[in-house]
Short mmCIF file of C-alpha atoms (C1' of nucleotides) in Angstrom, two decimals:
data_model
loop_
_atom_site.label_atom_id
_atom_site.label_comp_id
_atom_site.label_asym_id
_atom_site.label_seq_id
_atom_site.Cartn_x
_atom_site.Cartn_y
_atom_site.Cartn_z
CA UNK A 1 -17.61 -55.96 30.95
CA UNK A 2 -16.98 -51.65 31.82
CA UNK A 3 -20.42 -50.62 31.92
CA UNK A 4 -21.97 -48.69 29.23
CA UNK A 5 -21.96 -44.80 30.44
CA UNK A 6 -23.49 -41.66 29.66
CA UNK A 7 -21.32 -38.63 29.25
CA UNK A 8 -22.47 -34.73 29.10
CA UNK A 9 -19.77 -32.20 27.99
CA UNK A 10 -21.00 -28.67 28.38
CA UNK A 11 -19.46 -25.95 26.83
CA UNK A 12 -19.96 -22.27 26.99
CA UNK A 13 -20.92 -20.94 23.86
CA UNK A 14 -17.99 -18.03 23.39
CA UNK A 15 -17.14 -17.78 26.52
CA UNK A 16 -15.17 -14.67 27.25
CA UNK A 17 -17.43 -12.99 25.03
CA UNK A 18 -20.47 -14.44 26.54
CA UNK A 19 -19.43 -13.41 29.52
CA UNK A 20 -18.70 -9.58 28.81
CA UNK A 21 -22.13 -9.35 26.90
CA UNK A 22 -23.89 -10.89 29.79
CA UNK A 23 -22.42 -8.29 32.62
CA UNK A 24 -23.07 -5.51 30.58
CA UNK A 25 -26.61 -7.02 29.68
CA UNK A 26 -27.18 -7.25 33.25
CA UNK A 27 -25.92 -3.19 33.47
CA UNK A 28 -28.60 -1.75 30.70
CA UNK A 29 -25.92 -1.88 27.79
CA UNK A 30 -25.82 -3.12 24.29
CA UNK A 31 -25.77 -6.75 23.87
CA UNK A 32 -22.42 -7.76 22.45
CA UNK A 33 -23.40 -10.69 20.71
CA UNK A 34 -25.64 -9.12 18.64
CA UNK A 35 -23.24 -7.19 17.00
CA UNK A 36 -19.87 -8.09 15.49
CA UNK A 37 -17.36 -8.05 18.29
CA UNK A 38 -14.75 -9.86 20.09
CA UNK A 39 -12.39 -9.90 22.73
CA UNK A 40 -8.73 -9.35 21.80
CA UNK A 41 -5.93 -6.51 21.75
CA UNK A 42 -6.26 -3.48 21.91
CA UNK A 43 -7.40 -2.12 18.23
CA UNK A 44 -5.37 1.16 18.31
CA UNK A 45 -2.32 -0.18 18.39
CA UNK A 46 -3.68 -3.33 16.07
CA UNK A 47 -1.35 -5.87 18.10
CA UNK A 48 -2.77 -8.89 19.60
CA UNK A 49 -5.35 -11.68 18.60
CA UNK A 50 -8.92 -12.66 18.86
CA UNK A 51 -9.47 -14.72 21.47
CA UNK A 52 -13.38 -14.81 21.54
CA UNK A 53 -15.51 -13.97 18.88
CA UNK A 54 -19.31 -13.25 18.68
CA UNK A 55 -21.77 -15.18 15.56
CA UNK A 56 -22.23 -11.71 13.96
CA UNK A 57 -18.38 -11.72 13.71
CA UNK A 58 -17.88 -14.93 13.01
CA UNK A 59 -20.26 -14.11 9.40
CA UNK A 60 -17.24 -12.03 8.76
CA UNK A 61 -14.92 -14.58 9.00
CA UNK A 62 -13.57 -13.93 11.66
CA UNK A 63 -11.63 -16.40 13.25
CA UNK A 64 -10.26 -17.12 17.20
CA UNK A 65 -6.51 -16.78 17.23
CA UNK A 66 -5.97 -14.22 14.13
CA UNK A 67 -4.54 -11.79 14.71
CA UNK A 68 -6.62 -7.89 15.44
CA UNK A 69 -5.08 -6.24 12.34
CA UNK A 70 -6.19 -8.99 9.81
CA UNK A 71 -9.46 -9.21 11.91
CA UNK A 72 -10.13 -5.95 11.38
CA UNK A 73 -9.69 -5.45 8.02
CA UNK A 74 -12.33 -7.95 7.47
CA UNK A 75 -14.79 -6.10 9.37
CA UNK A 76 -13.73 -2.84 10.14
CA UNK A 77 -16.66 -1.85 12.52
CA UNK A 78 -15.77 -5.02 14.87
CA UNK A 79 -15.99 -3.99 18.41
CA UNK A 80 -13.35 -5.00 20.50
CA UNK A 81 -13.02 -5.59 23.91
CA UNK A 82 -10.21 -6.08 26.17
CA UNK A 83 -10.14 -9.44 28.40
CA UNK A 84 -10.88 -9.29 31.96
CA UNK A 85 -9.88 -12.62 33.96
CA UNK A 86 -11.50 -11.56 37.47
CA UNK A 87 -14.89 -11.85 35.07
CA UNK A 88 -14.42 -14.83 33.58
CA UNK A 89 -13.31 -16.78 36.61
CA UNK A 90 -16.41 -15.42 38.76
CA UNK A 91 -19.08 -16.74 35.48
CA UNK A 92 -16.65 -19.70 35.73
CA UNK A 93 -17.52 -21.01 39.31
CA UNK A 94 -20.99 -20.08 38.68
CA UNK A 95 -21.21 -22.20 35.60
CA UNK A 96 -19.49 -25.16 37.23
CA UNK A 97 -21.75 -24.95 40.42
CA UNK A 98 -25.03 -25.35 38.91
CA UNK A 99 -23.11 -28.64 36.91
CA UNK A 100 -21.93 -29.62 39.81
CA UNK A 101 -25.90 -29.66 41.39
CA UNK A 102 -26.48 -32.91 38.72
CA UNK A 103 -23.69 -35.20 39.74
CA UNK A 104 -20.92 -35.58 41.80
CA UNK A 105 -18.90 -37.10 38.89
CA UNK A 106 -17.42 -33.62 37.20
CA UNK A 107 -14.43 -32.86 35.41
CA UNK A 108 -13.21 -29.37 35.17
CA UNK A 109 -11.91 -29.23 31.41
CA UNK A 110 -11.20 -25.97 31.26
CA UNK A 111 -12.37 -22.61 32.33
CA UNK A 112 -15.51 -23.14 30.17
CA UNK A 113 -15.97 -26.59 29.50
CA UNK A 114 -16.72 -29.72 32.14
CA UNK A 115 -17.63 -33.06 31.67
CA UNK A 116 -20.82 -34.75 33.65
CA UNK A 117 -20.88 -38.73 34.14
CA UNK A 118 -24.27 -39.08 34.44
CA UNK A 119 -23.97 -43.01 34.07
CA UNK A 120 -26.60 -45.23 37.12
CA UNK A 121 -28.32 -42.08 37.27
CA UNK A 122 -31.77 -43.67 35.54
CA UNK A 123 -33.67 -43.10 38.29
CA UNK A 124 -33.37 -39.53 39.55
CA UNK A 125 -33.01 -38.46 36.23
CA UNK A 126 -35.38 -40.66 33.66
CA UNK A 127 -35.25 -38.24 30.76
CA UNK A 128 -31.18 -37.35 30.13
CA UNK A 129 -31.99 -35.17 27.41
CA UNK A 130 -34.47 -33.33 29.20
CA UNK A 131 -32.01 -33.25 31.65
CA UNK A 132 -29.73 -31.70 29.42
CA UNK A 133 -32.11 -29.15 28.24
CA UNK A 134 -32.67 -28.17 31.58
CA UNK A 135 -29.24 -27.49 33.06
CA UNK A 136 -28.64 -25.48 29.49
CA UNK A 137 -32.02 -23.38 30.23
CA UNK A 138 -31.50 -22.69 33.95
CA UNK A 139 -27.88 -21.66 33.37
CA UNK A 140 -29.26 -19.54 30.55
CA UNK A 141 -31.68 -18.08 32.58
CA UNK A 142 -29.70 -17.73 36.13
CA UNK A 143 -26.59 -16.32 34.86
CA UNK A 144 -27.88 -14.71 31.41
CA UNK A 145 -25.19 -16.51 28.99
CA UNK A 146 -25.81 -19.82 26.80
CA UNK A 147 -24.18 -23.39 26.35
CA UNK A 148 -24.18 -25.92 23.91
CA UNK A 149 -24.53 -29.88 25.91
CA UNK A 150 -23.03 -32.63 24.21
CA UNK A 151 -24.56 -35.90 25.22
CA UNK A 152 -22.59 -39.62 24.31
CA UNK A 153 -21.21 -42.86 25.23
CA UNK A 154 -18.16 -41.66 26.31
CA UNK A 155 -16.13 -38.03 26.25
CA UNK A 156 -14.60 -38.07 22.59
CA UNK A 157 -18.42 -38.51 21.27
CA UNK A 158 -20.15 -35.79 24.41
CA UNK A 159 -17.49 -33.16 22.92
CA UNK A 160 -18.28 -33.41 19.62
CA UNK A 161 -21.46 -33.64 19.87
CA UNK A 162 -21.58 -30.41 22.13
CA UNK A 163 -19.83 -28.64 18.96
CA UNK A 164 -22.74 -29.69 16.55
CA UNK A 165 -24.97 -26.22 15.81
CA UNK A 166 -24.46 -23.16 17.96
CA UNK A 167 -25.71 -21.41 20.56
CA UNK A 168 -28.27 -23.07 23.06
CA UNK A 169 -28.57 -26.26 21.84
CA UNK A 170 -28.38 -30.13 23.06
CA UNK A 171 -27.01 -32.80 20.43
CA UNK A 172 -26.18 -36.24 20.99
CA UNK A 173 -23.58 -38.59 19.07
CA UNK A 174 -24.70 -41.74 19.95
CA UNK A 175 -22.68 -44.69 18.56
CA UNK A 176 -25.44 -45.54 15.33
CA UNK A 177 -25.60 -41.71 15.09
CA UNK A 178 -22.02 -41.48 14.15
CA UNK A 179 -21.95 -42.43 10.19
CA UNK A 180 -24.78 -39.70 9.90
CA UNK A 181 -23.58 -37.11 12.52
CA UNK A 182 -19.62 -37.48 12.14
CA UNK A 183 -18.67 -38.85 9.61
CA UNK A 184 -19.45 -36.42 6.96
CA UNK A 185 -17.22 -33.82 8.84
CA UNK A 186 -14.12 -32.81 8.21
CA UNK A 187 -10.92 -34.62 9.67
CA UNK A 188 -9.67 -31.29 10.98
CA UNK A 189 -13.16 -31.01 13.30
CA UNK A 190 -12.05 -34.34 14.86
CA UNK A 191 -10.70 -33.43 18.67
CA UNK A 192 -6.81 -33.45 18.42
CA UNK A 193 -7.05 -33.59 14.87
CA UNK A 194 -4.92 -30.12 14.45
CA UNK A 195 -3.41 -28.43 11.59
CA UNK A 196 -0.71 -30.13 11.00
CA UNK A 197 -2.72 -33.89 11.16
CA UNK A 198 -5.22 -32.67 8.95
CA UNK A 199 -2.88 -31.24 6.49
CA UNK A 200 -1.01 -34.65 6.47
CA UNK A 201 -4.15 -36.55 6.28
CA UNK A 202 -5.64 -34.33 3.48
CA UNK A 203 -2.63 -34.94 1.04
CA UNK A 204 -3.27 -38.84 1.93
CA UNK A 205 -7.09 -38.05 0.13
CA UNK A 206 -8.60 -38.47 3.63
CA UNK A 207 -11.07 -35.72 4.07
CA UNK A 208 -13.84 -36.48 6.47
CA UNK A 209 -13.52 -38.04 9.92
CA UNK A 210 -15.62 -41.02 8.05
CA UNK A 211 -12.60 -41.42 5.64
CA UNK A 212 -10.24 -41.60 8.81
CA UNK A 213 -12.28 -44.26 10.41
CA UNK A 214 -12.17 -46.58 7.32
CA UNK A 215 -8.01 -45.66 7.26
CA UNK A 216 -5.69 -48.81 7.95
CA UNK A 217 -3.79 -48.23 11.45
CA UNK A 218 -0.96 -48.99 10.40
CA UNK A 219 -0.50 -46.51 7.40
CA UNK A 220 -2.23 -43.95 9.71
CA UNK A 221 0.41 -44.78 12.47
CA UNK A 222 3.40 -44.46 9.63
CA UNK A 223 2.22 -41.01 8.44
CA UNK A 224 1.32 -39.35 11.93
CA UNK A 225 3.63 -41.42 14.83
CA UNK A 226 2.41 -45.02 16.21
CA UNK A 227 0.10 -43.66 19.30
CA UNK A 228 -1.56 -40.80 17.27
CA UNK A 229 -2.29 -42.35 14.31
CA UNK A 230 -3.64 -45.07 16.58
CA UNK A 231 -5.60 -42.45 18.15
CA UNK A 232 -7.21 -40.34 15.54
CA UNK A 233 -7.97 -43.98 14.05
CA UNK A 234 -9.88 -44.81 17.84
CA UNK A 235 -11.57 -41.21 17.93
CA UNK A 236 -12.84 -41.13 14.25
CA UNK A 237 -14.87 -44.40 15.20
CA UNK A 238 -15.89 -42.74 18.48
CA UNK A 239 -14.02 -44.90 20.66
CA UNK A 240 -12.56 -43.50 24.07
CA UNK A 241 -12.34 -45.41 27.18
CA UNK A 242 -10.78 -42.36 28.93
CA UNK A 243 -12.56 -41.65 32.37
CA UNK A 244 -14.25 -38.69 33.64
CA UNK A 245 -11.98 -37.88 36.67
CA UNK A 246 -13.50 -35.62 39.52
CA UNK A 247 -9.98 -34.77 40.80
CA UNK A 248 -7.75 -32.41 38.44
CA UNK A 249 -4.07 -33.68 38.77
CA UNK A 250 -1.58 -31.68 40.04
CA UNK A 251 0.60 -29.22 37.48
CA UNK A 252 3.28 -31.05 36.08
CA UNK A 253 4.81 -28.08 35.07
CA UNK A 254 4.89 -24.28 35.73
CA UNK A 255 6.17 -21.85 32.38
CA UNK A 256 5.65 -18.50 31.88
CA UNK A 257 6.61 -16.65 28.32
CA UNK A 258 6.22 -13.08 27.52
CA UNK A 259 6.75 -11.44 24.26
CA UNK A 260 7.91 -7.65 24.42
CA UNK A 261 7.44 -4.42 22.87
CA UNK A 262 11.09 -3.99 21.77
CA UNK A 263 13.23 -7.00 20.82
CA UNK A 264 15.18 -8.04 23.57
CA UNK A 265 18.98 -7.59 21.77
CA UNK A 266 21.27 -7.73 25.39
CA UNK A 267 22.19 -10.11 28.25
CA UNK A 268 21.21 -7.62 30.75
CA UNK A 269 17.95 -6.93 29.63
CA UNK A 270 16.77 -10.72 29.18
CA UNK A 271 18.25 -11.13 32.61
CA UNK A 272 16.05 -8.54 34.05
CA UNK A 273 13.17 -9.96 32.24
CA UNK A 274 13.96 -13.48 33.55
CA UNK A 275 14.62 -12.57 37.44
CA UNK A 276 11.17 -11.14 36.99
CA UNK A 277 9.58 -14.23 35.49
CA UNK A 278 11.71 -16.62 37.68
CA UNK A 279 10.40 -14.55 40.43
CA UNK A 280 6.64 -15.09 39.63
CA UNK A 281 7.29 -19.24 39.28
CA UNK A 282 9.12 -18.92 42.23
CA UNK A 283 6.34 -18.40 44.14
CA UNK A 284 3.79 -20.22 43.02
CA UNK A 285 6.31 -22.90 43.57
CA UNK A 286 6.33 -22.02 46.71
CA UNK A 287 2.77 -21.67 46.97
CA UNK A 288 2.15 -25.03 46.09
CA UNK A 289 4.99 -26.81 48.50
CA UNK A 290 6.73 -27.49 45.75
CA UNK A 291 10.28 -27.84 44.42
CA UNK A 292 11.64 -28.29 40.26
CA UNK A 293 14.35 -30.27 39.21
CA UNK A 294 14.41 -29.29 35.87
CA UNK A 295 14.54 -24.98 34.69
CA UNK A 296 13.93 -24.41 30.69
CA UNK A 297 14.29 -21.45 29.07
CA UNK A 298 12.57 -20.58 25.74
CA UNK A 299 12.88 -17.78 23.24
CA UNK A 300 11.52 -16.78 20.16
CA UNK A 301 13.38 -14.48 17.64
CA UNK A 302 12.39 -11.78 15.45
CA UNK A 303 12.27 -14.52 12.42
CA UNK A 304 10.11 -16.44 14.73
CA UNK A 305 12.48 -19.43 15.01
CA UNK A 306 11.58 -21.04 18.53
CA UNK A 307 14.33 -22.33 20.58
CA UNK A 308 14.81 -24.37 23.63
CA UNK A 309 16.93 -24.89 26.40
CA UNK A 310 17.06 -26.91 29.77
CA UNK A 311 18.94 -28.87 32.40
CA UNK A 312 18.05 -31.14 35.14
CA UNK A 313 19.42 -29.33 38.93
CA UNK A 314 21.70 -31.54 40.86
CA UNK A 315 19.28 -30.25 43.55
CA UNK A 316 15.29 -29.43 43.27
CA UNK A 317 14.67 -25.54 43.86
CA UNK A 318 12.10 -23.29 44.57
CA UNK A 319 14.48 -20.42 44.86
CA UNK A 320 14.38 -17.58 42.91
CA UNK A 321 17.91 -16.57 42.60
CA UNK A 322 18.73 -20.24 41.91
CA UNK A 323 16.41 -20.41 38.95
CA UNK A 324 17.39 -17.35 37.20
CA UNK A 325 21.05 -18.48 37.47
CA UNK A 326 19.78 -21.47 35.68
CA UNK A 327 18.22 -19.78 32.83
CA UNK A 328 20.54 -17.27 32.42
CA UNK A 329 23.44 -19.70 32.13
CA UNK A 330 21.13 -21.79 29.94
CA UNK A 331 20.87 -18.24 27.75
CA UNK A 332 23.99 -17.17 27.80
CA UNK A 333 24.84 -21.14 26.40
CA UNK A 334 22.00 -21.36 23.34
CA UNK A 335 21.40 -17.66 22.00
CA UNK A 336 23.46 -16.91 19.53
CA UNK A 337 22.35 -12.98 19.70
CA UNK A 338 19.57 -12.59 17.16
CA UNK A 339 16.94 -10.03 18.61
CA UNK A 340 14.40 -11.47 20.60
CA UNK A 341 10.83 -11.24 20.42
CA UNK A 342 9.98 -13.79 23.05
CA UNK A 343 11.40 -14.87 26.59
CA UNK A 344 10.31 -17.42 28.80
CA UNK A 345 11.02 -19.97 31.56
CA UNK A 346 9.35 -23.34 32.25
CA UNK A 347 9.89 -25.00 35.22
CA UNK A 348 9.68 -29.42 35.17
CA UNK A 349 9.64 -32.48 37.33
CA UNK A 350 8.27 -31.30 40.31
CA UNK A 351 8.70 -32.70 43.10
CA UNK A 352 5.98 -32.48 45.96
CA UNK A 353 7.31 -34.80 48.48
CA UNK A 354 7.78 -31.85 50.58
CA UNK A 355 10.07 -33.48 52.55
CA UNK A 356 12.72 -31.57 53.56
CA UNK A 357 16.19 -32.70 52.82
CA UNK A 358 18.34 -34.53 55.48
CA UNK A 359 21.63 -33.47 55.63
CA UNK A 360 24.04 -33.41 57.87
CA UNK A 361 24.83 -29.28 57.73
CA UNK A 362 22.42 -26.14 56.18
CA UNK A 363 23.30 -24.86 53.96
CA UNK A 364 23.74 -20.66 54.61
CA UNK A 365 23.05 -19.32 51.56
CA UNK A 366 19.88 -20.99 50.71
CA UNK A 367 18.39 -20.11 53.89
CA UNK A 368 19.13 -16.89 53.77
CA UNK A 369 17.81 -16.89 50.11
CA UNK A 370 14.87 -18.53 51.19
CA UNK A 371 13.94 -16.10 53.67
CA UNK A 372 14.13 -13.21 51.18
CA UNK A 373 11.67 -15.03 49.12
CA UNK A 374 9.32 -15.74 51.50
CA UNK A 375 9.23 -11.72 52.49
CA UNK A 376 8.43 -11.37 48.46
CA UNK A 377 5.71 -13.65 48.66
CA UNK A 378 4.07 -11.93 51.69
CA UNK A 379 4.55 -8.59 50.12
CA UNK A 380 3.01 -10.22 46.81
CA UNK A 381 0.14 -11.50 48.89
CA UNK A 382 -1.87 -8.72 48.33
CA UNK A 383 -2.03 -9.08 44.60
CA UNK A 384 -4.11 -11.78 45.15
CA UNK A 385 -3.89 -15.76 44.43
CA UNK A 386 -1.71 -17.46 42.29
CA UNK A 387 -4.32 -19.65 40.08
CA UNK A 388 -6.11 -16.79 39.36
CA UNK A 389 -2.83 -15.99 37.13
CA UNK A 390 -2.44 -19.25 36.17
CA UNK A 391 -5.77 -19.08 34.74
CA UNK A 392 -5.34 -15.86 32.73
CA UNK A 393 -4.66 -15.70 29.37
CA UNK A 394 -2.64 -13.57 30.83
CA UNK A 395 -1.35 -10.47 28.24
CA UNK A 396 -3.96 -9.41 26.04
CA UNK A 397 -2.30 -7.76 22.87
CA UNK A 398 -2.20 -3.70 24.55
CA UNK A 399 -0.66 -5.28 27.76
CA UNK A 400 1.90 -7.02 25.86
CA UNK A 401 5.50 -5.84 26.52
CA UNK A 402 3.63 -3.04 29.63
CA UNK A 403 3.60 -6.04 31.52
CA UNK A 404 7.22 -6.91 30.43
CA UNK A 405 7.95 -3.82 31.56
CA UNK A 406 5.69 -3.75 34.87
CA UNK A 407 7.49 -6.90 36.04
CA UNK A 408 10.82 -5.48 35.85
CA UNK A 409 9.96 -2.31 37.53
CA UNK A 410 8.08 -3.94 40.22
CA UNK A 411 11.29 -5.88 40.96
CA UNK A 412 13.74 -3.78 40.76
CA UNK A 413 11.64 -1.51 43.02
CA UNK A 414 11.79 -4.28 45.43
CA UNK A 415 16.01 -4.37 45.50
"C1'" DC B 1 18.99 -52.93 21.85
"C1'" DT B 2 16.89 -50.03 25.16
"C1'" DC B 3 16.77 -46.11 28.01
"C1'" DG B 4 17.32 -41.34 29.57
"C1'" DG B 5 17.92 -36.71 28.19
"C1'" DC B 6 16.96 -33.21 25.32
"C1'" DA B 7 15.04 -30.20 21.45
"C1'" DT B 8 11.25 -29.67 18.74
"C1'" DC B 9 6.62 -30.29 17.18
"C1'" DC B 10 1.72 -30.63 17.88
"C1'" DT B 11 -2.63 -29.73 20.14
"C1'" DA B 12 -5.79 -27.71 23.32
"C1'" DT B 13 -8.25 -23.68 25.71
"C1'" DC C 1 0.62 -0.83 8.20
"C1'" DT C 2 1.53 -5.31 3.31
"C1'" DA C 3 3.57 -9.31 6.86
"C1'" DA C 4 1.22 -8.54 10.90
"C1'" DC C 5 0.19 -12.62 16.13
"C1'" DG C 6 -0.87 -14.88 23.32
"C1'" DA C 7 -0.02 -17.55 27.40
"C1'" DT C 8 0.11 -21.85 29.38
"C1'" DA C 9 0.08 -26.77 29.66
"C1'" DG C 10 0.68 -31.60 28.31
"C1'" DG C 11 2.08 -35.20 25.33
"C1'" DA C 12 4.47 -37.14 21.22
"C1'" DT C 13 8.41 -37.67 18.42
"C1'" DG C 14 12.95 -38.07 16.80
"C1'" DC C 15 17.78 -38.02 17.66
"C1'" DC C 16 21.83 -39.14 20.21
"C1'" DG C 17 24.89 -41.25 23.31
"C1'" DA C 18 25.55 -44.46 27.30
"C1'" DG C 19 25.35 -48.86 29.12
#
DNA sequence: CTCGGCATCCTAT
DNA sequence: CTAACGATAGGATGCCGAG
């Protein structure tokens, strides 16, 4: 029946921080992944979280996501680096072009990570492994950084495989492989097997991914939902029929949060922060010919409950004004005036039909509203393109609640 | 009973 | 300093009310 494929999923061994130690490599400068260091927050002001860390740090135990203040208690001589997303998008393309060179059947995973079908591809390349080991070498030794390969079947087995032993290395998970090479691992190392999954699964007595294989469906689908118990079941035994797709699909939804300096405790003040915000989704909206029919707002408070509001328009928008009045009537609605930590807007069921509306009169306002906008987005133009932003992890810890602040100012200079 | 709408949870980079 | 801590996206899940 489907053909039996070959699947590579290359990985970037700590990226961000692979990609700062490599520039300033390239510069004469210390290598940064030789020493203990990450890239994260800013450490004077101990706010933030690691978002890359290098080996030497990781012996510290270290871990991505925790916060720079517990990080660097563990090691207090950790050097920290703030993120830079002009960087990492540059290394990016370069990464994905020399991939790219080896088939035309790529998918762009993430920023660091793609997928190669290399199925029917016997001939030009006899030797997949060497294959492999080659595309790993000459990105090692064209743009100076590392990446582990994964090679399987099909994607669930090339991604595990490429998080076998780090740095520099090729490992395949080949269907008999898996008792030896999967099994034994924990259920929380399983791909979408998250914290919450494995914590379930753990107080079940299932441990490794072998014990999740063996599982019966059916209690699996009871204790974690029908499709992802079904799924962890699938994954543990290395099944995945899920194609590698060339094209990436177009956003199905836009959000933006920020979290500020000082709790957010007035109307006003969230309002400013939102027109901002609403602003910024606005025009990539725009940007992208499309409309939403559907503006969420979401907040955090200083307890850290998260809370959720939205509401499908009578009308799709891409209007600024029309957004924020949205959200700020979906605010005004839901918050029941504990501080906030956290504001943002999400933006859902877009609509790219890009048709305009037929209708028998225009409406005066929303032309005119329309028009300011687009002036915005001209003036905005020279900030530079939207998916660069989109990309960006985009606040690291020091720039936190500045950039709150920067987008307010940078509107209201505009008024 | 099923479906749409919504809030919340979970997972990933 | 004694709990502290990002942004963005997509999908799943559970509840509720309408038809």
């Amino acid at each position: 029946m489907g053909m039996d494929r070959f699947v590579f999923h290359i990985d970037v061994n700590s990226a961000f921080l692979s990609w700062e130690a490599s520039r300033r490599v390239a510069m004469g400068e210390p290598d940064l992944r030789l020493i203990p260091s990450c890239i994260g927050g800013d450490p004077k002001k101990r706010t933030g979280i690691v978002v890359a860390k290098s080996i030497p740090a990781k012996k510290y135990g270290i871990t991505t996501g925790e916060p720079m203040s517990q990080a660097l208690r563990k090691c207090p001589n950790l050097v920290v680096v703030p993120g830079d997303f002009k960087l990492y998008t540059k290394c990016s393309k370069a990464f994905k072009a020399i991939c790219q060179e080896y088939t035309p059947a790529m998918e762009s995973f993430s920023i660091d990570e793609v997928f190669l079908d290399m199925t029917g591809m016997e001939l030009i390349y006899p030797d997949l492994i060497a294959t492999a080991h080659q595309i790993k070498d000459r990105i090692r030794e064209e743009l100076g950084f590392t990446v582990n390969v994964g090679i399987g079947r099909n994607k669930l087995c090339a991604k595990m495989a490429s998080d076998f032993e780090k740095p520099d290395k090729v490992h395949t998970l080949f269907p008999e492989e898996i008792p030896e090479k999967m099994w034994p691992l924990d259920v929380g190392e399983l791909f979408t097997c998250g914290k919450s999954s494995a914590e379930r699964l753990r107080k079940e007595g299932i441990r490794t991914i072998g014990d999740l294989a063996h599982a019966d469906v059916v209690f699996l689908q009871r204790l974690l939902g029908e499709k992802s118990g079904w799924h962890l079941h699938l994954f543990a035994n290395g099944v995945d029929d899920s194609p590698v797709t060339e094209e990436q699909e177009e956003a199905k939804g836009y959000s933006t949060e920020t979290t500020v300096e000082e709790d957010l405790v007035d109307l006003e003040s969230i309002h400013q922060l939102m027109l901002a915000q609403a602003d910024v989704l606005a025009a990539r909206l725009r940007a992208d010919g499309a409309k939403c029919g559907c503006v969420g707002v979401t907040y955090r408070t200083i307890e850290w409950k998260n809370r959720s509001h939205q509401r499908k328009l009578s009308d799709p928008t891409d209007v600024t004004e029309e957004i924020v009045k949205v959200a700020g009537e979906l605010m005004e609605e839901g918050w029941n005036r504990e501080p906030l930590r956290l504001v943002g807007i999400s933006l859902t069921e877009i609509d790219r039909s890009g048709m305009e509306q037929m209708s028998f009169f225009v409406d005066e306002r929303q032309e005119r509203l329309k028009k300011l906008d687009s002036a915005i987005d001209s003036i905005r133009g020279r900030f530079g393109n939207a998916s660069v932003q989109r990309a960006s992890v985009a606040a690291f810890g020091r720039n936190v609640g500045r950039k709150a602040k920067a987008q307010m100012e940078e509107r209201n200079g505009k008024n």
